[in-house]
Each structure stands twice: as C-alpha cells, then as structure tokens.
Coordinates of C-alpha atoms in Angstrom, one line a residue:
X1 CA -4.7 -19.4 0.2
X2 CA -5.8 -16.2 2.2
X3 CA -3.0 -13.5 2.3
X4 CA -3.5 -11.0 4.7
X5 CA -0.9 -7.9 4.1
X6 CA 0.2 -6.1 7.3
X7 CA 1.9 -2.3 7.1
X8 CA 3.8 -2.2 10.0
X9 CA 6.2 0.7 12.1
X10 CA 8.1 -1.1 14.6
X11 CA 11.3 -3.1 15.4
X12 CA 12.8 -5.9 13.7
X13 CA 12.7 -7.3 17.5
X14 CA 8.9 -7.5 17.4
X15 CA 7.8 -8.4 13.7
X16 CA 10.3 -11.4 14.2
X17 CA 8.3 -12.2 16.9
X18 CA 5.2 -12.3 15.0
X19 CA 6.5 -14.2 11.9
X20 CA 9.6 -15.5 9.6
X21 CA 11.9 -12.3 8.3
X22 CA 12.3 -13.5 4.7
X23 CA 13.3 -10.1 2.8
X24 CA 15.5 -7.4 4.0
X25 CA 15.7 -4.6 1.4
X26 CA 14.2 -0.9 1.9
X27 CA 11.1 -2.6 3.1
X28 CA 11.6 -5.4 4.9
X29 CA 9.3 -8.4 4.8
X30 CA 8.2 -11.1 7.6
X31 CA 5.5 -13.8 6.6
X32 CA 4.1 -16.7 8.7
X33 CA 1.7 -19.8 7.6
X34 CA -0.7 -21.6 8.8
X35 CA -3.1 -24.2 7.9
X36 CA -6.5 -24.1 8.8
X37 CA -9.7 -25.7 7.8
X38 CA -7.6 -27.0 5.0
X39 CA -7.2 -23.6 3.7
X40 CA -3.2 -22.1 3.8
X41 CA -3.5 -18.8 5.4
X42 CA -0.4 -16.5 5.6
X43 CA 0.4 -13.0 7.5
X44 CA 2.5 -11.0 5.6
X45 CA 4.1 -8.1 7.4
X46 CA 5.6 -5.3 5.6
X47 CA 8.5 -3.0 7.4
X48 CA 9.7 0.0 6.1
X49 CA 13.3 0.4 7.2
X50 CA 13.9 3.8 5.7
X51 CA 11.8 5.2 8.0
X52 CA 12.0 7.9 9.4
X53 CA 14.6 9.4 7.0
X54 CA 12.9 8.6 4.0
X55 CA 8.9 9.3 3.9
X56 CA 7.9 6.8 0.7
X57 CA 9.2 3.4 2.1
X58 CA 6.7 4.1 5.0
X59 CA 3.7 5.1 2.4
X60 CA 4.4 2.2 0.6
X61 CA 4.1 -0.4 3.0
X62 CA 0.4 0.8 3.8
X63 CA -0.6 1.1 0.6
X64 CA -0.4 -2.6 0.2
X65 CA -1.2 -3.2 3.8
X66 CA -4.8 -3.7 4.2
X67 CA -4.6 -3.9 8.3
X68 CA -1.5 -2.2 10.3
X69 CA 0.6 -2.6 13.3
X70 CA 2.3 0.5 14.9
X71 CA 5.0 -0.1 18.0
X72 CA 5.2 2.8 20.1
X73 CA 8.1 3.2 21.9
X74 CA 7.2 7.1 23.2
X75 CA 5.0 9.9 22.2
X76 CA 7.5 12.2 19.8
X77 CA 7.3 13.6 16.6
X78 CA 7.8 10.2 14.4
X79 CA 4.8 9.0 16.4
X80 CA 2.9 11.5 15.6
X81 CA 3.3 11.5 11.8
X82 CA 2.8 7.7 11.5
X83 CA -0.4 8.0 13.4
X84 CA -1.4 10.8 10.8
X85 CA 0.0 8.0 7.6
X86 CA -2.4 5.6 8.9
X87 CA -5.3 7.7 9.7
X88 CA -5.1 9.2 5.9
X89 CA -5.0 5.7 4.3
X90 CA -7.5 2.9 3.9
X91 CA -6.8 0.9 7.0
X92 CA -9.3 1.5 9.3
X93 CA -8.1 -1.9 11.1
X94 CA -4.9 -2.3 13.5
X95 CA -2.7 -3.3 16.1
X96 CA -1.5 -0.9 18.6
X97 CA 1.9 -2.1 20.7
X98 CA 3.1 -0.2 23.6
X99 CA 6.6 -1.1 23.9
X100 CA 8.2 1.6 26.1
X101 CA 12.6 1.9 25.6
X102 CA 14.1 0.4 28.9
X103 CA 14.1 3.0 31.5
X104 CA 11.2 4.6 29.9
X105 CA 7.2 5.3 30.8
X106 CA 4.8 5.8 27.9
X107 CA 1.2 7.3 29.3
X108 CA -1.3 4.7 27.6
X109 CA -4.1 6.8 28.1
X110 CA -2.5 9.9 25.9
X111 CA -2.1 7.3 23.6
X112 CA -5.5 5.9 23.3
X113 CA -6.7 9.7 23.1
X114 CA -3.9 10.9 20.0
X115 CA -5.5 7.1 18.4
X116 CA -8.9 8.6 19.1
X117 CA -8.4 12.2 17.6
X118 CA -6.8 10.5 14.4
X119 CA -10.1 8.6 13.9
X120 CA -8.2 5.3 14.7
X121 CA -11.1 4.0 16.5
X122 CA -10.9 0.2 15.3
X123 CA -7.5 -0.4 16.4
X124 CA -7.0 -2.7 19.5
X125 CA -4.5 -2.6 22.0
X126 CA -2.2 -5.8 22.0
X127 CA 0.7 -6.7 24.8
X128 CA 4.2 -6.6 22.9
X129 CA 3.9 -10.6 22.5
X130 CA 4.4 -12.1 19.6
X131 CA 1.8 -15.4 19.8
X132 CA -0.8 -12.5 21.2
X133 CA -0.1 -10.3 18.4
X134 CA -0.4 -13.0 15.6
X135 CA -3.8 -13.9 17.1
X136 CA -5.1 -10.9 16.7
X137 CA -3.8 -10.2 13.3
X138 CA -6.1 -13.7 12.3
X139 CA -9.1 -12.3 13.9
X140 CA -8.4 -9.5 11.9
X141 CA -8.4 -11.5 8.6
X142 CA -10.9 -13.3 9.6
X143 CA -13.2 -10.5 10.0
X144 CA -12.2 -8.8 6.2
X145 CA -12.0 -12.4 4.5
X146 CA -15.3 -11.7 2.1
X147 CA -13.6 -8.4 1.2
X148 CA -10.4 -10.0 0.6
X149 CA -12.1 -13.2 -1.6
X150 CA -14.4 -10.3 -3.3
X151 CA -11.5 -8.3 -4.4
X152 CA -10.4 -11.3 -6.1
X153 CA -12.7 -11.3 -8.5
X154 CA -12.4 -7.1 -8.9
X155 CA -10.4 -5.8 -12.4
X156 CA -6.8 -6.8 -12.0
X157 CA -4.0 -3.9 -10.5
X158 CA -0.8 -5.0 -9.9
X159 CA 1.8 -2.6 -8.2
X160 CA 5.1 -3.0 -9.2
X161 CA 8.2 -2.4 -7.0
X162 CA 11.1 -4.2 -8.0
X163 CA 12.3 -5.2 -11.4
X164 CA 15.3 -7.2 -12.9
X165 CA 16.2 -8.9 -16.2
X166 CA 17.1 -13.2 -14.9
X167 CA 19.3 -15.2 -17.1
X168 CA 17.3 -17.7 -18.9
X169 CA 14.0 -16.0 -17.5
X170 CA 14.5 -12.5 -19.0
X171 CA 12.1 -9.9 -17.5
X172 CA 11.2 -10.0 -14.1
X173 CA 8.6 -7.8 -12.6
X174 CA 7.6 -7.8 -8.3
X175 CA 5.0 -6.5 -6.3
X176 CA 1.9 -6.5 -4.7
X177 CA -1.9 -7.3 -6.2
X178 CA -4.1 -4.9 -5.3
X179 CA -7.3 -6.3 -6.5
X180 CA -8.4 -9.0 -9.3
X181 CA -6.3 -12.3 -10.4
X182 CA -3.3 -12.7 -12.8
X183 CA -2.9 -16.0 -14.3
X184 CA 0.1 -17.5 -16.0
X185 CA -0.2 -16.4 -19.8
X186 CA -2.1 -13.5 -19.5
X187 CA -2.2 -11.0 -21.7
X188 CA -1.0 -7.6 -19.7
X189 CA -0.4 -4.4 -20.5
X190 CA 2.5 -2.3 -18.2
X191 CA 1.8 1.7 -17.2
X192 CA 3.2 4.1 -18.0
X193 CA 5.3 2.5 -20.6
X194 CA 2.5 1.4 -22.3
X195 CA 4.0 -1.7 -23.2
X196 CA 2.0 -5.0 -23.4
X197 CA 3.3 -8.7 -22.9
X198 CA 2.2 -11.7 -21.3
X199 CA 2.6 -13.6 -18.5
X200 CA 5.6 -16.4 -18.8
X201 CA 5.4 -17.6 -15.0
X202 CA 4.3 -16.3 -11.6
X203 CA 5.5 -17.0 -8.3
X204 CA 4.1 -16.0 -4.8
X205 CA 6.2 -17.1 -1.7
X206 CA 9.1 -18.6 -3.5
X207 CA 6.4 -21.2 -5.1
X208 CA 5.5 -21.3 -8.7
X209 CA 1.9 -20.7 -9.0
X210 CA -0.7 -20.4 -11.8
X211 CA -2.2 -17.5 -10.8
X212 CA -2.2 -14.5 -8.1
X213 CA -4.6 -13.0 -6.5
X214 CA -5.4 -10.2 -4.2
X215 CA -2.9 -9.3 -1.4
X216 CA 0.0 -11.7 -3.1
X217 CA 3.4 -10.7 -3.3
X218 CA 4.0 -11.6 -6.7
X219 CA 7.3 -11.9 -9.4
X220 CA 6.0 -12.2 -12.8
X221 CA 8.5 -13.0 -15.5
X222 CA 6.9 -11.4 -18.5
X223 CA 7.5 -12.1 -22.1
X224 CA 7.6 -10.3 -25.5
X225 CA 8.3 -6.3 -23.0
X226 CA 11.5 -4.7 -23.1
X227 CA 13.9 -4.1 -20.0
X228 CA 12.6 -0.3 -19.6
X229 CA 9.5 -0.7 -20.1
X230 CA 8.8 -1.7 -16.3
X231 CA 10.3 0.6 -13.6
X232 CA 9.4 1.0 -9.7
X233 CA 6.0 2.2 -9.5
X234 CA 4.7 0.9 -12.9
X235 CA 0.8 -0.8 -13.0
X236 CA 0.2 -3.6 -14.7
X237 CA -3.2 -4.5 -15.9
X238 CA -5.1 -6.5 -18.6
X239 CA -5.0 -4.7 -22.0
X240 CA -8.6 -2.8 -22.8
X241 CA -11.0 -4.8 -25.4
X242 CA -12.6 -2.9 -28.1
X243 CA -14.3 -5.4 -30.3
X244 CA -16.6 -3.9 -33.2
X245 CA -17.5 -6.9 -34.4
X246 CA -19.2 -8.3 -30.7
X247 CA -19.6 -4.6 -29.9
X248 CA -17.4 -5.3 -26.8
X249 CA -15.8 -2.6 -24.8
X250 CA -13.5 -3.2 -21.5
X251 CA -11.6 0.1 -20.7
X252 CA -8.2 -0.6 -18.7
X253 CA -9.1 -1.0 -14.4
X254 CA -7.4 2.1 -14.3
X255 CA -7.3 6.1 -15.3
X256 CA -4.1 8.1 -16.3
X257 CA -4.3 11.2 -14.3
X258 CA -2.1 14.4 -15.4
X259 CA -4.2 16.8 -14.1
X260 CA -6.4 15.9 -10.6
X261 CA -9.5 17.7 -9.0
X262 CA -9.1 17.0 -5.4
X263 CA -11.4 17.9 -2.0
X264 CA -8.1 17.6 0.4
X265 CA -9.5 15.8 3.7
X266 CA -6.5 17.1 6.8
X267 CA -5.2 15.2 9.2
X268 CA -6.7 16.6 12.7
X269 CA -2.8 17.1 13.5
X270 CA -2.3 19.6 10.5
X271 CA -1.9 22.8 10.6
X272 CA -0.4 23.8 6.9
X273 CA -2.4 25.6 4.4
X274 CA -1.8 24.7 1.0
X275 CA -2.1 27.8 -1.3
X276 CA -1.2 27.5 -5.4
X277 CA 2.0 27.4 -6.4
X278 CA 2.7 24.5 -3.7
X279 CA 4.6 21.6 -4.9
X280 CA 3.3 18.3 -2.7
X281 CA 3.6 14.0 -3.3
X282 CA 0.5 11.9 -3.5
X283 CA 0.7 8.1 -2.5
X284 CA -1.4 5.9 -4.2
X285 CA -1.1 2.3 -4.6
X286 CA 3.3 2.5 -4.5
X287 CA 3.1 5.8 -6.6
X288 CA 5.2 8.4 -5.2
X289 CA 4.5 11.4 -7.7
X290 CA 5.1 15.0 -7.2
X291 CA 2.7 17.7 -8.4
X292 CA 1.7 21.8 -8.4
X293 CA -1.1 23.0 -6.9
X294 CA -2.9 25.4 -9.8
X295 CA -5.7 26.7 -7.8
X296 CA -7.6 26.0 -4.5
X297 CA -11.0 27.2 -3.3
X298 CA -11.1 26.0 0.4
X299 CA -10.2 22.6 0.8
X300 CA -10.6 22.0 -3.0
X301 CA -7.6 22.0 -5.5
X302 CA -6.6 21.3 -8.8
X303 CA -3.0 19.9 -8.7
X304 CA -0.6 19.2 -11.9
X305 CA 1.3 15.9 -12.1
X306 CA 5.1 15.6 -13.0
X307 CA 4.1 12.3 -14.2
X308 CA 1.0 10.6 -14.6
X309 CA -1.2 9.2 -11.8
X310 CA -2.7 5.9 -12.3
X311 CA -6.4 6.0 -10.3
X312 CA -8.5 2.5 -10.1
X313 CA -11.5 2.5 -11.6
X314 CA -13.4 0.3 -9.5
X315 CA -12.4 -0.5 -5.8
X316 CA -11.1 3.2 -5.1
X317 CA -9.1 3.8 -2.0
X318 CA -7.7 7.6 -0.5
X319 CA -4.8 8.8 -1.9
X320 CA -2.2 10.2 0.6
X321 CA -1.2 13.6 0.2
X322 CA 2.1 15.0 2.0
X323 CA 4.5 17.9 1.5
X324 CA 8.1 17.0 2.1
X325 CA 9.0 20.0 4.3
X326 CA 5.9 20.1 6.8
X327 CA 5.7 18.9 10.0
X328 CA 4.5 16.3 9.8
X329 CA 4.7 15.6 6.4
X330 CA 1.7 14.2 5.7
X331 CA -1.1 16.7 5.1
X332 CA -4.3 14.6 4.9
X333 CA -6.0 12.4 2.0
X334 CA -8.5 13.0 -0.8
X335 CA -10.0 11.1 -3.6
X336 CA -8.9 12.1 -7.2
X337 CA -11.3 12.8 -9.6
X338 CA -9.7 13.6 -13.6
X339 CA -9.4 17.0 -14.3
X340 CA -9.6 17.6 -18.3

C-alpha cells in the first residue's frame, strides 16, 4: 500500500471532487483508493478548516503533506500567505486550481508569476476537475514513490494529533508517520512525556493492520502509558539501545531542542525584521511551539523554546517559522541546529 498525503487550501466543493470526505474535525480529511498493478494506492487529502482564523491547522496539514493542492479563488491577502506556507515547507511538488468566485476574473498570468517569485516552480496548473486533478496527484506519487518506499525503512517518527482513552482498548494515540515503520508490539517511547509503552494494535484507514509505515494515518492503542502521558503534538519513537555488553548504541531518531541556532531563510513576500526580544512559532512535523529570539547576527538567531522542539535526526525537513502578528504571518524557514 502507497499512501500519498496531500496538504490542501481549497473548498470542501473541490476536495470532494477529488476523493471520499471521511473526517471532518479542525482538519478535515478526504481519501480515495485504487488498485493498481496489484498494489492498493490511496490519496489522502488533508484540509485545514480553521483556516484563515487559526494559522496552525493550516501548518499542520503540510507538514504531513508531502505534495499540495492550493484553490485560488482571487489574488488577496490569504493567497498570499498560503503561497508563502508552502514555499517555506518541504513540498516542492503541487497542484495549482484556478477556481475564480461566480462573477469573478482571476489573471492567471499574475498567478503563475506570485508561484514563480515563491520558488513554486514544480507546481502544475490543473482545470478545477476532479478526475483531472486525481490524475495528476498519481503522477505525482508516482514520480516520489522510491522516496516514499525509502522513508519506510528511515528511523521511525510518528506525529501525534489526537488522543483518547477507548473502553476496553484504553489508550489511544492518532497521527501521521513521518518516516520509518511501527509494528504491532513495538516497543515505543512517547516525547515529551518521556513515557515508554508498546504497541497493543494499529489501525490505518479504519482497517487493523500489523504495521504502519510512512505517510499512514495511524491510531495506535498503546499499552503499559498513562492517559497524560500523550498530548497533541507528542512524538513517538522506538526507545534508544545502550547495550554494554554487545557495545550497541541507537540514540532516539530524534533531538530535544530547548535552545536552537537558526540561519532564518525569508519568504520573498516578507518584509519583517526579526530583532531579539521577538517572540515567534516554529512548525515542525505538527509542533506548534513558541520561542524568544536571544540574539541575531543577520539572518542568524538563537531562539529560546517555551517547550522543547523535537528535530529528526536523519531525514531533516525546514521548519516553518511565523510571527502571529505579521502580515503575513509566516516569516520564512530555517533548519535547526542544537544550541548548548
């Protein structure tokens, strides 16, 4: 099974269109299957609904897409920051929609230029059809399947958005697999609680599986961890081995990050200076954290976390930085290296 996640900004209208709605919370879901070469492969399309009101549904839903779809309806403000969302992310690979409101005109060429000066260059302009749309979005997989399968095989991060306790199941944990594969009875240890438990059962589409994998939406009932120890935005990964006796060390796939070196790469649409003092959000992997700038020396800055930041280890992708009261709000991206 090939999952390919897709962050999308756009109407209901269209991404039913496209595939099945089959989750309508903050971030609404749509997924559709198909079978080919006797392989299941399934689009998963991820909707913040929030949006615009609320920044972090939208920040979420790229940071598990790994292609994206953006609707444009007319060239306003709310275009312009989700053009600057995706340009500061990992997905280099999209669908652009020009949908104009009824009565309306949208100039496609302005668009193609704003997708140009956001160093969208990749993206491909698709008719507002649904069948057109979906075809496109398998080329897509097609073309990033050996980076999909290879991530696979990558140190497991899970992402975790959603948590309850189920009668007769206990603890139950959702989200998205970033990289590497859970199996049913792992061992796994959950960040920032620190907790550690194993895998009970796992489920991906509504099925009970045996294991998850890259790109699956997963619910993980977890044994032997307490109620709080899981919360939105925990990480769940395999425990680190330190064995003296086979001189075996495995560190955890990812770093705890309190305090963060940063070279801040802005969005071409930004025109903010960040000075010290500055209180700004990183988004990375469904973290949402706040933190204080302590210094900068031209684009470079050493920021202060509230709480900690969890950083991969292997398979490193841009965290998005953003200020909550700039316009737009997101400022650029920039890798974070630990600051000691």
């Amino acid at each position: 099974m090939v999952v390919l996640n897709v962050a999308m900004h756009g109407s209901d209208e269209l991404a039913k269109d496209i595939a099945k709605a089959t989750d309508q919370r903050d971030v609404h879901t749509y997924v559709h299957k198909e079978i080919h070469d006797n392989t299941t492969r399934i689009i998963s399309i991820i909707r913040p609904a929030r949006y615009p009101e609320r920044l972090r549904p939208l920040l979420s839903a790229i940071s598990a897409g790994r292609v994206g779809i953006i609707e444009i309806n007319s060239i306003d403000a709310i275009f312009g920051e989700v053009l600057v969302a995706y340009s500061s992310s990992n997905i280099k690979q999209g669908i652009a929609v020009i949908k104009p409101k009824e009565g309306d005109w949208v100039d496609e060429e302005m668009v193609k230029k704003m997708f140009a000066q956001a160093g969208l260059n990749e993206w491909s302009f698709v008719a507002p059809d649904g069948l057109a749309i979906r075809g496109k979005l398998y080329e897509l997989m097609d073309q990033i399947k050996d980076e999909l399968t290879s991530s696979a095989t990558s140190p497991l991060v899970v992402c975790i958005d959603q948590h309850f306790n189920v009668k007769g199941i206990g603890l139950v944990a959702i989200g998205y697999v970033q990289c590497g594969t859970l199996n049913v009875h792992d061992d796994i240890h959950i960040l920032p609680s620190n907790a550690l438990g194993t895998t009970k059962s796992l489920q991906v589409m509504d099925d009970d599986v045996l294991k998850a994998q890259t790109g699956d939406r997963v619910g993980i009932a977890i044994r032997g961890a307490k109620d709080d120890s899981v919360s939105s935005g925990s990480i769940i990964v395999r425990p680190e081995i330190n064995d003296k006796k086979t001189n075996t060390q495995v560190p955890l796939s990812v770093i705890e990050h309190k305090l963060s070196e940063l070279a801040l790469e802005k969005s071409p649409f930004q025109k903010r200076t960040l000075s010290p003092g500055d209180v700004i959000h990183v988004s990375l992997d469904l973290q949402f954290t706040v933190g204080r700038i302590k210094s900068v020396t031209d684009n470079n800055m050493i920021v202060e976390w509230d709480s900690p930041v969890y950083v991969r280890r292997e398979n490193m992708v841009p965290a998005i930085i953003a200020q909550l009261d700039s316009k737009p709000r997101i400022i650029g991206r920039a890798m974070l290296d630990k600051k000691e």
